[in-house]
Coordinates of C-alpha atoms in Angstrom, one line a residue:
M150 CA 124.1 -62.8 137.0
R151 CA 122.3 -64.5 134.8
S152 CA 120.1 -61.0 134.4
I153 CA 123.1 -59.0 134.9
F154 CA 124.5 -60.9 131.4
T155 CA 121.7 -60.6 129.2
F156 CA 121.5 -56.6 130.5
S157 CA 124.7 -56.5 129.3
K158 CA 124.0 -57.9 125.8
L159 CA 122.2 -55.8 125.5
I160 CA 123.6 -52.6 125.4
I161 CA 126.2 -54.2 124.0
F162 CA 123.5 -54.5 120.9
W163 CA 122.2 -51.6 121.2
I164 CA 125.9 -50.2 120.6
I165 CA 126.7 -52.1 117.7
Y166 CA 123.3 -50.8 115.6
I167 CA 123.3 -47.5 117.1
G168 CA 127.4 -47.8 115.9
H169 CA 126.2 -49.6 113.0
I170 CA 123.5 -46.1 111.8
D171 CA 126.5 -43.7 112.0
L172 CA 128.4 -45.7 109.7
L173 CA 125.6 -45.8 107.8
K174 CA 125.0 -42.5 107.8
A175 CA 128.2 -41.8 107.5
T176 CA 128.6 -44.2 104.1
D177 CA 127.5 -41.6 100.9
V178 CA 125.4 -43.4 98.1
P179 CA 128.1 -43.4 95.2
I180 CA 126.8 -41.7 91.8
V181 CA 127.8 -44.1 89.3
L182 CA 129.2 -42.3 85.6
T183 CA 129.0 -44.4 82.6
N184 CA 129.3 -43.8 78.8
T185 CA 125.6 -44.6 78.5
K186 CA 124.8 -42.1 80.7
E187 CA 124.5 -38.2 79.8
S188 CA 123.4 -36.4 83.2
V189 CA 122.6 -37.2 86.8
R190 CA 119.6 -35.4 88.7
I191 CA 121.3 -35.5 92.5
Y192 CA 118.8 -36.6 95.9
K193 CA 119.4 -39.5 97.5
N194 CA 123.5 -39.6 97.6
L195 CA 123.4 -36.5 98.8
S196 CA 124.4 -35.2 101.9
Y197 CA 124.6 -32.6 104.3
L198 CA 126.3 -31.3 107.6
E199 CA 125.3 -28.2 109.8
D200 CA 128.4 -25.7 110.8
V201 CA 126.3 -23.8 113.3
N202 CA 128.7 -21.9 114.2
H203 CA 131.2 -21.5 110.6
V204 CA 134.0 -23.6 112.4
F205 CA 134.1 -26.5 110.3
T206 CA 137.0 -26.2 107.7
I207 CA 137.8 -28.9 104.6
D208 CA 141.3 -29.9 106.3
S209 CA 139.4 -30.8 109.6
L210 CA 137.1 -32.6 107.6
L211 CA 139.9 -34.5 105.4
Q212 CA 141.7 -35.0 108.3
S213 CA 139.2 -36.7 111.4
P214 CA 136.2 -37.6 108.6
H215 CA 135.2 -40.3 111.5
S216 CA 133.8 -36.8 113.6
F217 CA 131.1 -35.7 111.7
S218 CA 127.9 -37.4 111.2
F219 CA 127.0 -36.2 107.7
T220 CA 122.7 -36.9 107.0
P221 CA 121.4 -38.2 104.1
F222 CA 118.7 -36.8 102.2
T223 CA 116.5 -39.4 102.2
T224 CA 113.8 -37.9 99.3
D225 CA 113.7 -37.9 95.4
R226 CA 112.4 -34.2 95.8
L227 CA 114.7 -30.5 95.4
P228 CA 117.1 -30.5 98.7
D229 CA 115.6 -28.1 100.6
L230 CA 117.3 -27.1 104.3
G231 CA 115.3 -23.7 104.6
S232 CA 116.4 -21.0 105.8
T233 CA 119.1 -20.5 108.7
A234 CA 122.2 -18.7 109.7
S235 CA 124.6 -22.2 109.6
A236 CA 126.6 -22.9 106.9
I237 CA 125.6 -25.8 105.8
W238 CA 128.4 -28.6 104.4
L239 CA 127.6 -31.5 101.0
R240 CA 129.0 -34.4 100.6
L241 CA 128.6 -36.7 97.7
T242 CA 131.3 -39.1 95.8
V243 CA 131.5 -39.7 92.2
V244 CA 133.0 -43.0 90.4
N245 CA 133.7 -42.4 86.6
Q246 CA 133.5 -45.6 84.4
S247 CA 133.5 -43.4 81.6
N248 CA 135.7 -41.1 79.1
K249 CA 133.1 -37.9 79.4
D250 CA 133.7 -34.6 80.5
W251 CA 131.5 -34.3 83.4
A252 CA 130.1 -31.1 85.3
L253 CA 128.6 -30.7 89.0
E254 CA 125.9 -27.7 87.7
I255 CA 123.7 -26.1 91.0
S256 CA 121.5 -24.0 89.2
N257 CA 120.6 -21.2 91.7
P258 CA 122.6 -18.4 91.3
L259 CA 121.1 -16.6 94.5
L260 CA 123.7 -18.3 96.3
E261 CA 125.4 -16.3 98.9
E262 CA 128.7 -18.3 99.5
V263 CA 129.7 -21.6 97.5
N264 CA 133.0 -23.5 98.3
F265 CA 134.0 -26.1 96.1
Y266 CA 136.5 -28.8 97.0
K267 CA 137.4 -31.9 94.6
T268 CA 139.8 -34.4 97.1
S269 CA 140.1 -37.8 95.9
G270 CA 141.3 -39.4 99.5
A271 CA 142.8 -37.0 101.8
T272 CA 144.0 -34.8 99.1
I273 CA 142.0 -32.2 98.1
I274 CA 142.6 -32.1 93.9
N275 CA 141.3 -29.4 92.9
E276 CA 138.7 -25.9 94.6
R277 CA 137.0 -23.3 93.6
Q278 CA 135.2 -20.1 95.6
A279 CA 132.0 -18.8 94.3
G280 CA 128.1 -17.6 95.2
F281 CA 126.9 -13.9 95.2
F282 CA 129.2 -12.3 97.9
Y283 CA 132.4 -13.3 95.3
P284 CA 131.6 -11.4 91.6
D285 CA 135.9 -11.8 91.0
A286 CA 135.8 -15.5 91.9
K287 CA 137.2 -17.7 88.4
Q288 CA 134.7 -20.4 86.7
D289 CA 135.7 -22.8 85.8
I290 CA 132.9 -22.3 82.9
K291 CA 130.8 -18.9 82.5
S292 CA 127.4 -19.2 83.4
N293 CA 124.7 -18.0 84.8
F294 CA 124.6 -21.1 87.0
Y295 CA 127.3 -22.7 89.3
I296 CA 129.4 -25.4 87.5
F297 CA 132.2 -27.0 88.5
S298 CA 134.4 -29.2 86.6
L299 CA 134.7 -33.1 87.9
F300 CA 135.7 -35.1 85.0
S301 CA 137.2 -34.5 81.3
P302 CA 137.5 -37.6 78.3
E303 CA 142.1 -37.5 79.5
Y304 CA 141.2 -38.8 83.0
A305 CA 141.8 -42.1 84.2
S306 CA 138.9 -45.0 84.3
K307 CA 137.6 -46.0 87.7
D308 CA 138.0 -42.6 89.2
T309 CA 136.3 -41.9 92.2
I310 CA 136.6 -37.9 93.5
T311 CA 134.8 -36.8 96.8
C312 CA 133.2 -33.2 96.2
Y313 CA 132.4 -31.4 99.2
L314 CA 130.6 -27.9 99.1
R315 CA 130.4 -25.5 101.6
I316 CA 127.7 -23.4 101.4
V317 CA 126.4 -19.7 103.5
N318 CA 122.9 -18.9 102.0
S319 CA 120.4 -15.9 103.9
M320 CA 117.7 -17.2 101.8
P321 CA 116.1 -21.0 101.6
M322 CA 118.9 -23.7 101.5
Q323 CA 117.9 -25.2 97.8
F324 CA 119.9 -27.0 95.8
P325 CA 119.3 -27.9 92.5
M326 CA 122.3 -30.2 91.6
Q327 CA 122.6 -32.3 88.4
I328 CA 125.8 -33.9 87.7
A329 CA 126.1 -33.8 83.5
T330 CA 128.7 -33.2 80.4
I331 CA 129.4 -30.2 78.9
R332 CA 127.4 -31.0 75.7
T333 CA 124.4 -31.8 78.2
L334 CA 124.1 -28.6 80.0
Y335 CA 124.6 -26.5 77.0
E336 CA 121.7 -27.9 75.0
E337 CA 119.1 -27.6 78.1
N338 CA 120.3 -24.2 79.5
H339 CA 120.2 -22.9 75.3
P340 CA 116.2 -23.1 75.6
I341 CA 116.2 -21.7 78.7
D342 CA 117.7 -18.7 78.1
V343 CA 116.5 -18.1 74.8
A344 CA 113.2 -18.4 76.7
N345 CA 114.2 -16.0 79.6
G346 CA 115.5 -13.8 76.3
V347 CA 111.8 -13.6 75.6
Y348 CA 110.5 -13.4 78.9
L349 CA 112.6 -9.7 79.3
G350 CA 111.9 -8.8 75.7
I351 CA 108.0 -8.8 76.7
I352 CA 109.5 -6.9 80.1
L353 CA 111.2 -4.2 78.0
V354 CA 108.0 -4.0 75.5
M355 CA 105.7 -3.4 77.9
V356 CA 107.8 -0.7 79.6
L357 CA 108.6 1.2 76.6
Y358 CA 104.8 1.4 75.3
N359 CA 103.5 1.7 78.3
L360 CA 105.8 4.9 79.7
F361 CA 105.2 6.2 76.1
I362 CA 101.4 5.9 76.9
Y363 CA 102.3 8.4 80.3
A364 CA 103.8 10.2 78.0
S365 CA 100.6 11.1 76.8
V366 CA 98.5 10.9 79.5
R367 CA 100.4 11.9 82.8
D368 CA 98.3 9.9 84.7
K369 CA 100.6 8.5 87.3
T370 CA 99.6 4.7 87.5
Y371 CA 101.5 4.1 84.6
L372 CA 104.3 5.0 86.1
F373 CA 103.6 2.7 89.6
Y374 CA 102.8 -0.2 86.9
V375 CA 105.9 0.5 84.6
G376 CA 108.2 0.8 88.2
Y377 CA 106.0 -2.4 89.1
V378 CA 106.8 -4.6 86.0
L379 CA 110.6 -3.7 85.7
C380 CA 111.3 -4.2 89.0
S381 CA 109.6 -7.7 88.7
G382 CA 111.6 -8.7 85.6
V383 CA 114.8 -7.7 87.1
V384 CA 113.8 -10.0 90.0
I385 CA 112.8 -12.4 87.9
A386 CA 116.3 -12.1 86.2
D387 CA 118.0 -11.9 89.9
F388 CA 116.7 -15.4 90.1
Q389 CA 118.3 -16.8 87.4
G390 CA 121.7 -15.6 87.5
Y391 CA 121.6 -12.7 84.9
V392 CA 122.0 -9.8 86.6
F393 CA 124.0 -11.3 88.6
N394 CA 126.5 -11.9 85.6
L395 CA 125.5 -9.0 84.1
V396 CA 125.8 -6.7 86.1
W397 CA 127.1 -6.9 89.9
K398 CA 129.8 -8.4 88.8
H399 CA 130.8 -5.0 86.9
T400 CA 129.9 -3.0 89.5
F401 CA 129.9 -4.9 93.2
K402 CA 133.2 -2.9 94.2
L403 CA 131.2 0.4 93.5
F404 CA 127.8 -0.4 94.3
P405 CA 126.9 -3.1 97.2
V406 CA 124.8 -5.5 96.5
F407 CA 121.4 -5.6 98.3
D408 CA 119.9 -8.0 97.3
Y409 CA 116.0 -7.7 98.4
V410 CA 115.7 -4.3 97.0
P411 CA 114.4 -5.3 93.7
V412 CA 111.7 -7.8 96.2
M413 CA 110.9 -5.0 97.9
L414 CA 110.7 -2.6 95.1
A415 CA 108.5 -4.3 93.1
N416 CA 106.3 -4.8 96.3
I417 CA 105.8 -1.4 97.1
L418 CA 105.4 -0.1 93.3
G419 CA 102.5 -3.1 93.1
L420 CA 100.5 -1.9 96.8
L421 CA 100.8 2.2 94.4
F422 CA 99.1 0.5 91.7
A423 CA 96.3 -1.5 93.0
W424 CA 95.8 1.8 95.0
N425 CA 95.3 3.3 92.4
F426 CA 94.1 1.2 89.6
L427 CA 91.6 0.1 92.2
A428 CA 90.7 3.1 93.4
T429 CA 90.8 1.9 96.7
P430 CA 90.7 4.7 99.0
S431 CA 87.6 5.1 97.8
N432 CA 85.8 1.8 96.8
T433 CA 86.9 0.2 99.5
P434 CA 88.2 2.9 102.1
K435 CA 88.6 0.3 104.9
M436 CA 90.5 -1.8 103.1
H437 CA 92.9 1.0 102.1
K438 CA 93.5 1.6 105.3
G439 CA 95.4 -2.1 105.0
I440 CA 97.7 -1.3 102.1
Q441 CA 98.9 1.9 104.3
I442 CA 99.9 -1.1 106.7
L443 CA 101.4 -3.2 104.1
L444 CA 102.8 -0.1 102.6
I445 CA 104.4 0.6 105.7
G446 CA 105.8 -3.3 106.9
T447 CA 107.4 -2.7 103.6
V448 CA 109.3 0.6 104.3
C449 CA 110.3 -0.8 107.7
V450 CA 112.1 -4.4 106.0
L451 CA 113.3 -2.4 103.3
I452 CA 115.2 0.6 105.9
M453 CA 116.3 -3.2 108.6
G454 CA 117.8 -4.3 105.5
F455 CA 120.0 -1.7 105.0
G456 CA 120.7 -1.9 108.0
I457 CA 121.6 -6.0 108.3
T458 CA 124.1 -5.2 105.3
I459 CA 125.9 -2.0 106.0
F460 CA 126.9 -2.5 109.5
R461 CA 127.3 -6.4 108.0
L462 CA 125.0 -8.2 110.7
S463 CA 124.7 -11.5 108.7
F464 CA 123.4 -13.4 111.7
Y465 CA 120.2 -10.7 111.4
K466 CA 119.8 -11.8 107.4
V467 CA 118.1 -14.7 108.1
W468 CA 115.0 -13.1 109.6
C469 CA 115.5 -10.2 107.3
E470 CA 114.7 -12.5 104.5
L471 CA 111.6 -14.1 106.7
A472 CA 110.2 -10.9 106.9
I473 CA 111.0 -10.1 103.1
Q474 CA 108.7 -13.2 101.8
V475 CA 106.2 -13.2 105.2
V476 CA 105.1 -9.1 104.1
V477 CA 105.4 -10.0 100.0
F478 CA 102.9 -13.3 100.9
C479 CA 100.9 -10.4 103.0
S480 CA 100.7 -8.0 99.9
S481 CA 99.8 -11.0 97.0
V482 CA 96.7 -12.8 99.1
Y483 CA 95.7 -9.1 100.9
M484 CA 95.9 -7.1 96.9
L485 CA 93.7 -10.4 95.6
G486 CA 91.5 -10.2 98.0
V487 CA 90.6 -6.0 97.2
G488 CA 90.6 -6.9 93.8
A489 CA 88.1 -9.9 94.7
L490 CA 86.0 -7.6 96.5
L491 CA 85.6 -5.0 93.8
V492 CA 84.9 -7.9 91.3
S493 CA 81.5 -8.5 93.9
R494 CA 81.1 -4.9 93.5
N495 CA 80.7 -4.9 89.4
K496 CA 83.8 -2.8 89.1
R497 CA 85.6 -3.3 86.1
P498 CA 88.9 -3.0 86.3
A499 CA 89.5 -5.7 89.1
V500 CA 88.2 -7.8 86.5
F501 CA 91.5 -7.8 84.2
Y502 CA 93.2 -6.8 88.3
V503 CA 91.7 -10.3 89.3
L504 CA 92.4 -12.2 85.9
A505 CA 96.3 -10.9 86.8
W506 CA 97.0 -11.1 89.8
T507 CA 95.9 -14.7 89.2
V508 CA 98.0 -16.5 86.5
F509 CA 100.9 -15.0 88.2
L510 CA 100.0 -16.5 91.7
V511 CA 99.3 -20.1 90.0
G512 CA 102.5 -19.5 88.3
T513 CA 104.1 -19.3 91.2
I514 CA 102.5 -21.9 93.0
I515 CA 103.4 -24.0 89.8
F516 CA 106.9 -23.3 90.0
I517 CA 107.5 -24.1 94.0
L518 CA 105.6 -27.3 94.0
Q519 CA 107.8 -28.1 90.2
I520 CA 110.7 -27.3 93.5
D521 CA 109.3 -29.7 96.1
G522 CA 109.2 -32.5 93.9
F523 CA 105.2 -32.3 93.6
I524 CA 104.9 -32.5 90.1
P525 CA 106.8 -33.0 87.3
N526 CA 109.5 -31.4 86.4
N527 CA 109.5 -30.3 82.4
F528 CA 110.2 -27.3 80.8
F529 CA 106.7 -25.6 82.0
T530 CA 107.1 -26.1 85.2
E531 CA 110.3 -24.8 85.6
H532 CA 109.0 -21.8 84.4
A533 CA 105.5 -21.4 85.2
I534 CA 106.5 -18.5 87.5
Q535 CA 108.0 -16.1 84.5
I536 CA 105.0 -17.2 82.5
G537 CA 102.8 -16.4 85.2
S538 CA 104.9 -12.9 85.2
A539 CA 104.5 -12.5 81.6
V540 CA 100.8 -13.3 80.8
E541 CA 100.4 -10.9 84.2
T542 CA 102.2 -8.0 82.3
I543 CA 100.0 -8.3 79.5
L544 CA 96.7 -8.1 81.4
L545 CA 97.4 -5.3 83.5
S546 CA 99.2 -3.3 80.3
L547 CA 95.1 -4.2 78.7
A548 CA 93.7 -3.8 81.9
L549 CA 94.8 -0.2 81.7
A550 CA 94.4 0.3 77.7
D551 CA 90.7 -0.4 78.9
R552 CA 90.6 2.3 81.6
I553 CA 92.1 4.5 78.7
N554 CA 89.0 3.5 76.9
T555 CA 86.6 3.7 80.0
Y556 CA 87.5 7.4 80.8
K557 CA 87.4 8.9 76.9
K558 CA 84.1 7.8 76.7
E559 CA 83.5 8.9 80.1
R560 CA 84.9 11.9 79.3
E561 CA 83.0 12.0 75.9
D562 CA 79.8 11.5 77.7
A563 CA 80.6 14.4 80.1
Q564 CA 81.6 17.2 77.3
L565 CA 78.5 16.0 75.5
Q566 CA 76.2 16.3 79.0
Y567 CA 78.3 20.4 79.3
I568 CA 77.7 21.2 76.1
K569 CA 74.1 20.0 75.7
Q570 CA 73.7 22.0 79.0
L571 CA 75.4 25.2 77.9
Q572 CA 72.8 24.6 74.8
E573 CA 69.9 24.8 77.6
N574 CA 71.4 27.7 79.0
E575 CA 71.4 29.4 76.6
H576 CA 67.7 28.5 75.4
V577 CA 66.9 30.2 78.9
R578 CA 68.4 32.7 78.6
N579 CA 66.8 33.7 75.3
R580 CA 63.6 33.2 76.1
I581 CA 63.8 35.3 79.9
A582 CA 65.0 37.9 77.5
R583 CA 62.2 37.4 74.5
D584 CA 59.2 37.4 77.6
L585 CA 60.8 40.6 79.2
H586 CA 61.5 42.1 76.4
D587 CA 57.7 41.4 74.9
D588 CA 55.7 40.9 78.0
I589 CA 56.5 43.2 80.9
G590 CA 58.4 45.9 78.2
S591 CA 55.7 46.4 76.7
T592 CA 53.4 46.4 80.0
L593 CA 55.9 49.6 81.1
S594 CA 55.5 51.1 77.4
S595 CA 52.0 51.8 78.0
I596 CA 52.1 52.6 81.3
A597 CA 54.9 55.3 80.2
I598 CA 52.6 56.7 76.6
L599 CA 49.4 56.7 78.9
S600 CA 51.2 58.5 81.4
Q601 CA 52.3 61.6 79.3
V602 CA 48.2 61.8 77.8
A603 CA 47.4 61.7 81.6
R604 CA 49.7 64.3 81.9
Q605 CA 49.0 66.6 78.7
R606 CA 44.8 66.5 79.3
S607 CA 45.1 67.9 83.4
L608 CA 47.4 70.5 82.9
K609 CA 45.3 72.8 84.5
S610 CA 45.9 70.9 87.6
E611 CA 49.4 71.3 88.8
Y612 CA 49.6 69.0 91.6
S613 CA 48.2 65.7 89.0
G614 CA 50.4 66.9 87.0
D615 CA 53.9 66.8 89.3
I616 CA 52.7 63.0 89.8
L617 CA 51.8 62.0 86.7
E618 CA 55.5 63.5 85.9
K619 CA 56.6 61.3 88.5
M620 CA 55.2 58.1 86.5
S621 CA 56.0 59.1 83.8
N622 CA 59.7 59.3 85.0
S623 CA 59.5 55.9 86.8
A624 CA 58.1 54.3 84.6
Q625 CA 60.8 55.3 82.3
K626 CA 63.9 54.4 84.4
M627 CA 62.2 51.1 84.8
M628 CA 61.8 50.6 81.5
D629 CA 65.8 51.7 80.9
S630 CA 66.6 48.8 83.9
L631 CA 64.5 47.0 81.3
H632 CA 66.7 47.6 78.7
D633 CA 69.7 46.5 81.4
I634 CA 68.7 43.6 82.5
V635 CA 67.3 41.9 78.9
W636 CA 70.7 43.0 77.5
T637 CA 72.7 41.1 79.8
T638 CA 71.0 37.9 79.8
Q639 CA 71.6 38.0 75.9
P640 CA 74.7 35.6 75.7
A641 CA 76.9 37.1 72.8
N642 CA 77.2 40.4 75.1
D643 CA 79.3 38.5 77.8
S644 CA 82.5 39.5 76.2
L645 CA 84.0 43.0 77.1
N646 CA 83.8 44.2 73.8
S647 CA 79.8 43.9 74.0
I648 CA 79.8 45.3 77.2
T649 CA 82.8 48.5 76.4
I650 CA 80.2 48.9 73.0
R651 CA 77.3 49.4 75.8
M652 CA 79.7 51.7 78.0
R653 CA 80.6 54.1 75.4
E654 CA 76.4 54.1 74.0
F655 CA 75.5 54.8 77.5
A656 CA 78.2 57.1 78.2
G657 CA 77.1 59.4 74.9
E658 CA 73.0 59.4 76.2
V659 CA 74.0 61.0 79.1
L660 CA 77.3 62.9 79.1
E661 CA 76.7 64.4 75.5
A662 CA 73.5 65.7 76.9
K663 CA 75.3 67.5 80.1
N664 CA 77.6 69.1 77.2
I665 CA 80.5 67.2 78.4
L666 CA 83.5 66.3 76.6
Y667 CA 84.3 62.4 77.7
E668 CA 86.8 59.4 75.8
I669 CA 86.6 56.1 76.7
R670 CA 90.1 54.2 76.6
V671 CA 89.9 50.2 76.3
D672 CA 92.9 47.9 76.3
E673 CA 92.9 45.6 72.6
I674 CA 93.7 42.5 73.9
L675 CA 91.3 42.7 76.8
L676 CA 88.5 42.7 73.7
P677 CA 87.6 38.6 73.5
L678 CA 87.9 38.5 77.1
K679 CA 84.3 36.7 78.5
L680 CA 83.3 37.4 81.5
P681 CA 80.4 35.6 83.8
T682 CA 76.8 36.9 83.5
K683 CA 76.7 38.0 87.3
R684 CA 79.7 39.3 86.5
H685 CA 79.8 41.8 83.9
Y686 CA 76.0 42.7 84.4
D687 CA 77.4 44.4 87.9
F688 CA 80.8 45.6 86.1
Y689 CA 78.5 47.3 83.8
M690 CA 76.1 48.5 86.7
I691 CA 79.2 50.3 88.4
F692 CA 80.3 52.4 85.6
K693 CA 76.5 53.0 84.9
E694 CA 76.4 54.5 88.5
S695 CA 79.4 56.3 88.3
I696 CA 78.8 57.5 85.2
N697 CA 75.3 59.0 86.7
N698 CA 76.7 60.3 89.4
A699 CA 79.7 62.5 87.5
A700 CA 76.6 63.5 85.2
K701 CA 74.3 64.7 87.9
Y702 CA 76.6 66.1 91.0
S703 CA 79.9 66.9 89.9
E704 CA 79.3 69.3 87.6
A705 CA 82.3 68.4 85.7
T706 CA 83.4 69.3 81.6
H707 CA 85.2 66.6 80.6
I708 CA 85.6 63.1 81.7
L709 CA 88.2 59.8 81.3
V710 CA 87.8 56.2 81.7
N711 CA 90.3 53.6 81.2
L712 CA 89.6 50.1 81.1
D713 CA 93.2 47.9 81.3
K714 CA 94.2 44.7 82.6
V715 CA 97.0 45.2 86.0
D716 CA 98.6 41.5 87.4
G717 CA 95.8 39.0 86.6
H718 CA 93.1 42.0 87.5
L719 CA 90.7 44.0 85.0
R720 CA 90.6 47.9 86.2
L721 CA 88.4 50.7 85.8
Q722 CA 89.2 53.8 86.0
I723 CA 86.8 56.9 85.9
Q724 CA 88.5 60.1 86.3
D725 CA 86.5 63.6 85.9
N726 CA 87.1 67.6 86.5
G727 CA 84.6 68.3 88.7
K728 CA 83.8 70.5 92.2
G729 CA 84.5 67.2 94.1
F730 CA 83.3 66.7 97.4
D731 CA 84.6 66.3 100.5
I732 CA 84.3 62.3 101.3
D733 CA 83.9 62.6 105.3
Q734 CA 81.6 65.6 104.9
I735 CA 79.2 63.6 102.7
K736 CA 76.4 61.3 103.4
P737 CA 76.9 58.2 101.0
G738 CA 74.0 57.1 99.4
N739 CA 72.3 54.7 98.2
G740 CA 74.1 54.8 94.7
L741 CA 77.8 54.5 96.3
K742 CA 76.4 51.8 98.9
N743 CA 75.6 49.6 95.9
M744 CA 78.5 50.0 93.9
Q745 CA 80.6 48.6 97.3
K746 CA 78.2 46.0 97.2
R747 CA 78.5 44.9 93.7
A748 CA 82.8 45.3 93.9
F749 CA 82.7 43.0 97.3
Q750 CA 80.2 40.5 94.8
L751 CA 83.3 40.7 92.0
E752 CA 85.3 39.9 95.1
G753 CA 87.3 43.2 93.6
N754 CA 88.4 46.5 95.5
L755 CA 86.7 49.8 95.0
Y756 CA 89.0 53.2 95.4
L757 CA 87.4 56.3 95.7
S758 CA 89.2 59.4 95.9
S759 CA 87.9 63.2 95.8
N760 CA 88.7 66.7 96.6
L761 CA 86.6 69.9 96.3
G762 CA 87.8 71.6 93.3
K763 CA 90.3 69.3 91.9
G764 CA 87.1 65.9 90.4
T765 CA 86.7 62.5 91.5
F766 CA 88.6 59.4 90.3
I767 CA 87.0 56.1 91.1
E768 CA 89.1 52.4 90.8
I769 CA 87.2 49.5 90.8
S770 CA 89.6 46.4 90.2
I771 CA 88.3 42.6 89.4
P772 CA 90.6 39.6 89.4
I773 CA 90.1 37.6 86.3
T774 CA 91.5 34.3 85.0
Q775 CA 91.4 34.9 81.7

């Protein structure tokens, strides 16, 4: 019996102890407002209740308060419950012992649903609805944060109220809260608005400046930079509540809000900017595949988010937000690693990129540490992410400017090298022409003279005369060919004007000796046109072969030559009124074969038409790009 009695006492003790703990949990430590205070940060004075199935109401909480167990926050850090699909109820008790106007501020403008209830006992004194999904909700005080009025100077002293807040959010449940006077809130938020205005001004200036640069250089890297900077600015402005107040409130009914879109677009454009700025396909082909995977992952998350929003699958939105955080974190770390790798390979653009990205990530880390209470809360730590983003934007813009200077220098060096090469080529061509003329030309000329002298001295030998005649003709033919080659190698003869002059000279020498009338028509628009050395030589040789054949075999009295441009092709037509020939009966000689071969080398077409008694028509058409 005694042991049973002792055991019973222990059970009763534990029941009382546990009940006492529950009672402590259910009791909030009140916030006392006095005339000596201007603001109170809310940490331990706040307790919460998780509503997993979204079934609790303010009436049920007030009518049966002992049926619900609120858990107090026990640290001096920012209240943070992470990502959850549950509805979170917050409770705090406030005792007013002053004659000031007090308000409750929640400086997290991205909360989707916020229902505020001010109660006294079981009576609701006032209620307000706010949040990202309620753009038309009435506000006690218009601000980019959520501010709810608590007391005014007209209230009697020693008023005690209990405030309840029901919050639903797919993003992390963070509640930076304070109770302060209206004057204090204004004095605290005004420099914040000014600082954010300066930041957004920097973003706007960088966007406009680099758009102007893009209009000049037409480099798509600038477009990716502009898009990334613009989306990053929108994200920061969204985190501060400006986008909601200035844009979404007025367009919500027409355009449903996709609050994750700017983040995803910033991630996509940031990856594309790194892709082009760092030239990852050529500089790091293996790591470039990782960028492609991250881009695909980002697009998939974006599509998933659209589907969840359109079909109102609110339960899965938490998972979408987690996926966004994972993709953005992986992209940031991966791109910093790519930049560091290229820095180790002495790639100059990567130095600016790594420096800019590091500054932004450090600012983001400082901001997160400040939120979690690991470092002091001050103006710098509260705005470290804006400072990091602004510095990153400026450094990347400087990096693009440095890239322009680098490319400009490379182009200048390339142009100088090209000019130098052209000068060397021209010098070589002039030297070849001079050497051919001076050495080989003089030698062949001597052979021709000597063969003529030998032929004159051996008139008594008919056989020897024929041989010497052939030597003389061959040497003369070689001199003519050499003359053509020398003329071709001279840079001044690349234009069609020079070619047509040469064509007229040759036609005059050959056709006038045969008493053949000729006419050469040239479209004057073509005269400044230049052909590459090999092209203009082959083109001239086709003309020369055609005129030679006409002079030797056609028995023509008139030849018409026409040179013009048709459909991007240079067209040469040669028409004679000679005796013509049957194309099917004649065997093509070396002359016709050479003409066809040269036309093929010119990537052109050769057309030949002839009939007995009707003369011969030849047309050569070659493509030109000028």
